[in-house]
Tab-separated table of C-alpha atoms and ligand atoms in Angstrom:
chain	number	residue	atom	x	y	z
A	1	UNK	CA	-27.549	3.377	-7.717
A	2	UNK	CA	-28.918	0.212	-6.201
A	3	UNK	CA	-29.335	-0.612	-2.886
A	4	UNK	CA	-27.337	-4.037	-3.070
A	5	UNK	CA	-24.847	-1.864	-4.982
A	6	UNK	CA	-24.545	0.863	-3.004
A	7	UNK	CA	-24.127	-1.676	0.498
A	8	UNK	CA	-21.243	-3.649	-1.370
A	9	UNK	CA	-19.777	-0.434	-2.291
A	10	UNK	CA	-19.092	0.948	1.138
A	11	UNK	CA	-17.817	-2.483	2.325
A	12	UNK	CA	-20.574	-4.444	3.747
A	13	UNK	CA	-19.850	-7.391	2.091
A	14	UNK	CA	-20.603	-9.431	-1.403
A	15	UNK	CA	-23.346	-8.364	-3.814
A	16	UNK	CA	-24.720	-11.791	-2.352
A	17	UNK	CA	-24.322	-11.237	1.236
A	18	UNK	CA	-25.688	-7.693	0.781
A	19	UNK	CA	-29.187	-9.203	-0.514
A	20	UNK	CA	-29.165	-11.627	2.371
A	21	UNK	CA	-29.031	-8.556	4.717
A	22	UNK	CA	-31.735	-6.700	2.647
A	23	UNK	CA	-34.530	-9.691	3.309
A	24	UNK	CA	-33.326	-10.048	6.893
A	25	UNK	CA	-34.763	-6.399	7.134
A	26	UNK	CA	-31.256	-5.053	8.718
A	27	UNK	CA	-31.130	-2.157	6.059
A	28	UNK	CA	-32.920	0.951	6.227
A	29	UNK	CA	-32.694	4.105	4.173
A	30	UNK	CA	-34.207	7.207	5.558
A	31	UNK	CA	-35.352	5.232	8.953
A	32	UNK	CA	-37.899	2.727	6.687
A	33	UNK	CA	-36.294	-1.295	6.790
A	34	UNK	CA	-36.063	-1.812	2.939
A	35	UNK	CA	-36.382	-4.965	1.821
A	36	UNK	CA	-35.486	-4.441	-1.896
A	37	UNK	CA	-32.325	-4.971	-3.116
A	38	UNK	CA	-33.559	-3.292	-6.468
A	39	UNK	CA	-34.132	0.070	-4.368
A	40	UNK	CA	-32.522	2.764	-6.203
A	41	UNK	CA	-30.715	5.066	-3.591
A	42	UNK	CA	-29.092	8.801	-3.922
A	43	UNK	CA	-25.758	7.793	-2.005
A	44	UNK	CA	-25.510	11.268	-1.043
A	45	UNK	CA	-28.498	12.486	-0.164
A	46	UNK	CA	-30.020	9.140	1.437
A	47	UNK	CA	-29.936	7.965	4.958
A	48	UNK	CA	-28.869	4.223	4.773
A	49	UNK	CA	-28.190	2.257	7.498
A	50	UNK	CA	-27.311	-1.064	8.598
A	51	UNK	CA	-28.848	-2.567	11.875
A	52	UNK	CA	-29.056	1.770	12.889
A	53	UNK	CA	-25.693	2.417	12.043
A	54	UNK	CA	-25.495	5.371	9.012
A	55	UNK	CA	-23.441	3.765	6.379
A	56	UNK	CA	-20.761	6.446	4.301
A	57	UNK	CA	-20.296	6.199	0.841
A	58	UNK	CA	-16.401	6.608	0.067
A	59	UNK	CA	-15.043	5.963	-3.861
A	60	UNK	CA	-11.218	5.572	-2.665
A	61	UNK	CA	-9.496	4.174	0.737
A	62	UNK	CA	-5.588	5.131	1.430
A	63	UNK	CA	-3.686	2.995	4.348
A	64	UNK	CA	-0.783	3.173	5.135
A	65	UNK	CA	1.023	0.018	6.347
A	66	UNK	CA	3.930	-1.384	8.290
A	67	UNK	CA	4.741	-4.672	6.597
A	68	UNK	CA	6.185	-6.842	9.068
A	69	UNK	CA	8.615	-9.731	7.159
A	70	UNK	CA	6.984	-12.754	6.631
A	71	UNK	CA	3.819	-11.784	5.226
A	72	UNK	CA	3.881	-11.432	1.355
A	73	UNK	CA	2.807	-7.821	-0.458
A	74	UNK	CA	-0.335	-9.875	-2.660
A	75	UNK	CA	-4.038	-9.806	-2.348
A	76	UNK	CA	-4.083	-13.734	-1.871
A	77	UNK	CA	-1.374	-16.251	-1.850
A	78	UNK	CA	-2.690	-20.034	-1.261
A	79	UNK	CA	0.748	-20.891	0.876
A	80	UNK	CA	1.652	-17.152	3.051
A	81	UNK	CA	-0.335	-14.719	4.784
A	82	UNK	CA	-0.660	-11.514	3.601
A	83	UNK	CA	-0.969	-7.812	3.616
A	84	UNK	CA	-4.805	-7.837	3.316
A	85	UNK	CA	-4.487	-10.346	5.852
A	86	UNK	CA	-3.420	-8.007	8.544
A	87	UNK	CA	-6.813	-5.757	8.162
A	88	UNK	CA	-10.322	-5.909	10.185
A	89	UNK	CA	-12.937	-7.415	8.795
A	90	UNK	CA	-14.357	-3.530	9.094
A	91	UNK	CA	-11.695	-2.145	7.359
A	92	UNK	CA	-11.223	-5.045	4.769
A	93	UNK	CA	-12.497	-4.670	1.216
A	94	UNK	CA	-12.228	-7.127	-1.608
A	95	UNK	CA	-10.462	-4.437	-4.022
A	96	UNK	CA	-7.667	-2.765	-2.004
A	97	UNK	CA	-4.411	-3.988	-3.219
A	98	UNK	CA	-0.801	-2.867	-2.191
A	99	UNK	CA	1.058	-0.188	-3.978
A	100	UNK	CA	4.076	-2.252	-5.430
A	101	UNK	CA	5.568	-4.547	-3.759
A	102	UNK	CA	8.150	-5.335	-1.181
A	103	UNK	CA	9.630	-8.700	-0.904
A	104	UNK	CA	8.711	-11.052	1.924
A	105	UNK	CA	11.466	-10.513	4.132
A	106	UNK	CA	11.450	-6.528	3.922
A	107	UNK	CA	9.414	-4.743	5.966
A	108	UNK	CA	8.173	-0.975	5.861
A	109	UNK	CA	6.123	1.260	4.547
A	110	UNK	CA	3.343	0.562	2.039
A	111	UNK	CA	0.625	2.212	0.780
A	112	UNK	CA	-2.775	0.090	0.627
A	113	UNK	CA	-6.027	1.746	-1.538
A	114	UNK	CA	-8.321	0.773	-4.423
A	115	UNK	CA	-7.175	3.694	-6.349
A	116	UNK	CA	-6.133	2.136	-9.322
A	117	UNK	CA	-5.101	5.462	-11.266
A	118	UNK	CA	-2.568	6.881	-8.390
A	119	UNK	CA	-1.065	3.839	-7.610
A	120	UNK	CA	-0.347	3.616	-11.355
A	121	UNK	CA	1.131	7.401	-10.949
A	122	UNK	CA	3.356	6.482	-8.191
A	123	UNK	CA	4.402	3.457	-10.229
A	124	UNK	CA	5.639	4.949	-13.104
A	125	UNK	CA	9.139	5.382	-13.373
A	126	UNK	CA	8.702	8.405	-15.399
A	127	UNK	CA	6.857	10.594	-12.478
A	128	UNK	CA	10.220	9.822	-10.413
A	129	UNK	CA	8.694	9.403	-7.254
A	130	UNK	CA	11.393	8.532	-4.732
A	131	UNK	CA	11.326	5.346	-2.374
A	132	UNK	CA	13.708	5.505	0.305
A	133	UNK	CA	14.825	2.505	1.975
A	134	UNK	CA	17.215	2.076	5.333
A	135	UNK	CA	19.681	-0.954	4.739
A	136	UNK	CA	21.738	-3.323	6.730
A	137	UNK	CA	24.729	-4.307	4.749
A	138	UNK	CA	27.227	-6.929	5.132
A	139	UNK	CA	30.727	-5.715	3.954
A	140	UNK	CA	31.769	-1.805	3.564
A	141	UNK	CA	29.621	0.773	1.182
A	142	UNK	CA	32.436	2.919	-0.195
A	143	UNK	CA	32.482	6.249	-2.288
A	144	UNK	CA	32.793	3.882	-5.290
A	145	UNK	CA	30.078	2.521	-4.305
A	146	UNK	CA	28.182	5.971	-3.640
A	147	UNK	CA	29.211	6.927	-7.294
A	148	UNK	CA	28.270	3.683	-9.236
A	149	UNK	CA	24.717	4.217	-8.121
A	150	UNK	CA	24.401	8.096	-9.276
A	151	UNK	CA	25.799	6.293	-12.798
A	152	UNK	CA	23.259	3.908	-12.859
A	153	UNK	CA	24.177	0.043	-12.708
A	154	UNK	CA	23.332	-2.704	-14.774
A	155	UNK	CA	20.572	-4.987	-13.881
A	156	UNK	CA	19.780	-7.992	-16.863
A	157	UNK	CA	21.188	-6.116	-19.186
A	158	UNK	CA	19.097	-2.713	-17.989
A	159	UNK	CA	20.761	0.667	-16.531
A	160	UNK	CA	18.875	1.863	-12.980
A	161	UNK	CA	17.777	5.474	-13.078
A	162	UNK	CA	20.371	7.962	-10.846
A	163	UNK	CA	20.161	6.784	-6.997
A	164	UNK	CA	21.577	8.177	-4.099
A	165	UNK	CA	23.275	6.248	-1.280
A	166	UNK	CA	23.848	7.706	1.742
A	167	UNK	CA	26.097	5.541	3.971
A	168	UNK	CA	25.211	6.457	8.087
A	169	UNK	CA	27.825	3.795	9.850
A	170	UNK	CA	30.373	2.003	8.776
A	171	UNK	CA	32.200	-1.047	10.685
A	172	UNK	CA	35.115	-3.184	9.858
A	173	UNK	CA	32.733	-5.558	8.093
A	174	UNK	CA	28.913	-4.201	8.224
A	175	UNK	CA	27.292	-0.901	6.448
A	176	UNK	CA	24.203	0.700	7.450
A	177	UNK	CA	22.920	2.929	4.535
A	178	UNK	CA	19.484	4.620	2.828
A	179	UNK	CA	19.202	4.356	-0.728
A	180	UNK	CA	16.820	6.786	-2.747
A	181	UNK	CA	15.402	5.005	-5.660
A	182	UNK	CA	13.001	6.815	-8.563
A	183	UNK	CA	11.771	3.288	-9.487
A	184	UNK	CA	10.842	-0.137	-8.468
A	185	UNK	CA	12.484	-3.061	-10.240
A	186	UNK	CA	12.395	-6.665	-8.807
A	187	UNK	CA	14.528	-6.716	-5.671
A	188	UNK	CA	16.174	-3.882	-6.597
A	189	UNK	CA	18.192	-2.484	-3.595
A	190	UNK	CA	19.409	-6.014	-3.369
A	191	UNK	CA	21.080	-6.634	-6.502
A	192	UNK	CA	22.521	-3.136	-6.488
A	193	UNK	CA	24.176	-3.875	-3.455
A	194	UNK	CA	24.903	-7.283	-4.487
A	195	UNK	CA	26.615	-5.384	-7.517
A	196	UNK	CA	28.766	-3.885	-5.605
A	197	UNK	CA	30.306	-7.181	-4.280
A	198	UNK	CA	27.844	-6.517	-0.779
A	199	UNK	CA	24.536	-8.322	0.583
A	200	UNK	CA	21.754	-6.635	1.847
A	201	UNK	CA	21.143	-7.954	5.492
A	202	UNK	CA	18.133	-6.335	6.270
A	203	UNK	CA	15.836	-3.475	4.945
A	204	UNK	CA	12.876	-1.321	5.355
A	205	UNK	CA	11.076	0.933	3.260
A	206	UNK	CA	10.719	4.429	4.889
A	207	UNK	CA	9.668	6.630	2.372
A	208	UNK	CA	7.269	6.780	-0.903
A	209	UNK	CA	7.675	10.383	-2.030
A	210	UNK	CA	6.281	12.600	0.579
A	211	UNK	CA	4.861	9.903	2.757
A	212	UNK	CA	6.780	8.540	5.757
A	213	UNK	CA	7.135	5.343	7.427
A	214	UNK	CA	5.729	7.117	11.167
A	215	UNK	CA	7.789	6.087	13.831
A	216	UNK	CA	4.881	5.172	15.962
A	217	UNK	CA	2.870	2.837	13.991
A	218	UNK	CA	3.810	-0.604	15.120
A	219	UNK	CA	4.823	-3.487	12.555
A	220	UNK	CA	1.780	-5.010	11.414
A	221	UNK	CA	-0.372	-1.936	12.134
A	222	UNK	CA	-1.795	0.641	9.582
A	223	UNK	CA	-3.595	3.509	9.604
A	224	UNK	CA	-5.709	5.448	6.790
A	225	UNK	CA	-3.450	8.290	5.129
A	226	UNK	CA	-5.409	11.692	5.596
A	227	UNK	CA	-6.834	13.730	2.639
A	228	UNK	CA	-3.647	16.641	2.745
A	229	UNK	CA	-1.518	13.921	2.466
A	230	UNK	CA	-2.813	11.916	-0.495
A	231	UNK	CA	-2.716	15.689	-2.104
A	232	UNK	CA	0.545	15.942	-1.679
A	233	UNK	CA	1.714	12.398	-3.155
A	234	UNK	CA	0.136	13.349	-5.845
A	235	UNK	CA	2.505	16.764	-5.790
B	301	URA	N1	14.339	-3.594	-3.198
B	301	URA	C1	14.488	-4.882	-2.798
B	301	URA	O1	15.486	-5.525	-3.064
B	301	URA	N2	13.493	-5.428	-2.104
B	301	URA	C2	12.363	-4.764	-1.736
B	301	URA	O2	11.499	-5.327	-1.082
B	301	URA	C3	12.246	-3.423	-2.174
B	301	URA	C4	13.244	-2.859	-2.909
């Protein structure tokens, strides 16, 4: 691999900003400042380092984040901030991208990475992988309710898969609830509330398959999701 390859690769910046580092003589592999950007480099059996630091060649990054509301689950957006926004410039690369999305007001759990193929496999509403969400409801969730969404509801003219509702507290006038959904369709906890004559107040993503929302990791924060546990996502 090349050297101005290899340096955009694990992070360090553009292909262009890469080369600029190269001729500055900040880049060394095996102690010696290189100055090609042409250098081909073993990424696993070379020493390369920028201004001393050893630089580690990684193919895929996991994060997991707490979305606060407000920020928007895109790579770029010209008018809000957003998820990508909330990362260090050391942990920042130009191809992670969220894992779905969750509307600008929800908040929760979402997985960040540049792996293109398992975000596609937790995607796919055939691999069934369940999202659970916590819910603030105005008006009462009932056992109607409960039932309509193991039957599926209509949504523009399409039937939801089986999900589960699980109501915690009920008031006079106000629900709180976690629904299990095995897919992902545009604002969907919302309109199958709303189909049940309710409206969704606030909610939160706390689960995507085996991975949990921690309880400690404050909105706005993320941190990388280990090895065992990408493993198990992928069941
Ligand atoms: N369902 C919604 O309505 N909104 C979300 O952000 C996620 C699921």
């Amino acid at each position: 691999m090349r050297l101005d390859k290899f340096l955009a690769e694990v992070g360090l910046g553009s292909r262009k900003e890469v080369k600029q580092l190269i001729k500055k003589g900040q880049i060394s592999v095996n102690q010696q400042i290189e100055k090609s950007d042409k250098k081909q480099v073993e990424p696993e059996k070379d020493q390369i380092a920028f201004q001393g630091e050893t630089l580690h060649y990684q193919e895929f990054y996991y994060y997991l984040l707490h979305k606060p509301a407000g920020v928007v689950s895109a790579t770029e957006d010209s008018r809000d901030r957003t998820v990508l926004d909330l990362f260090t410039p050391a942990d920042y690369r130009s191809d992670l991208f969220p894992v779905g999305r969750l509307d600008k007001d929800t908040e929760g759990l979402l997985l960040i990475t540049n792996d293109g193929k398992l975000a596609h496999e937790l995607l796919s509403p055939k691999k069934h992988v369940e999202k659970e969400y916590f819910a603030k409801v105005a008006g009462v969730m009932t056992v109607e309710d409960q039932q309509r969404f193991v039957e599926g509801i209509l949504l523009d003219g399409e039937k939801t898969l089986p999900a589960e509702l699980l109501i915690d507290e009920t008031t006079a006038d106000s629900s709180e609830v976690r629904i299990i959904l095995h897919e992902g369709k545009f604002h969907q906890v919302k309109r199958m509330v709303k189909a049940c004559g309710k409206e969704v107040t606030y909610l939160k993503r706390i689960r995507m398959g085996s991975l949990e929302l921690p309880s400690e990791l404050v909105k706005g924060n993320y941190r990388v999701v280990t090895a065992e546990e990408i493993a198990s996502l992928k069941g």
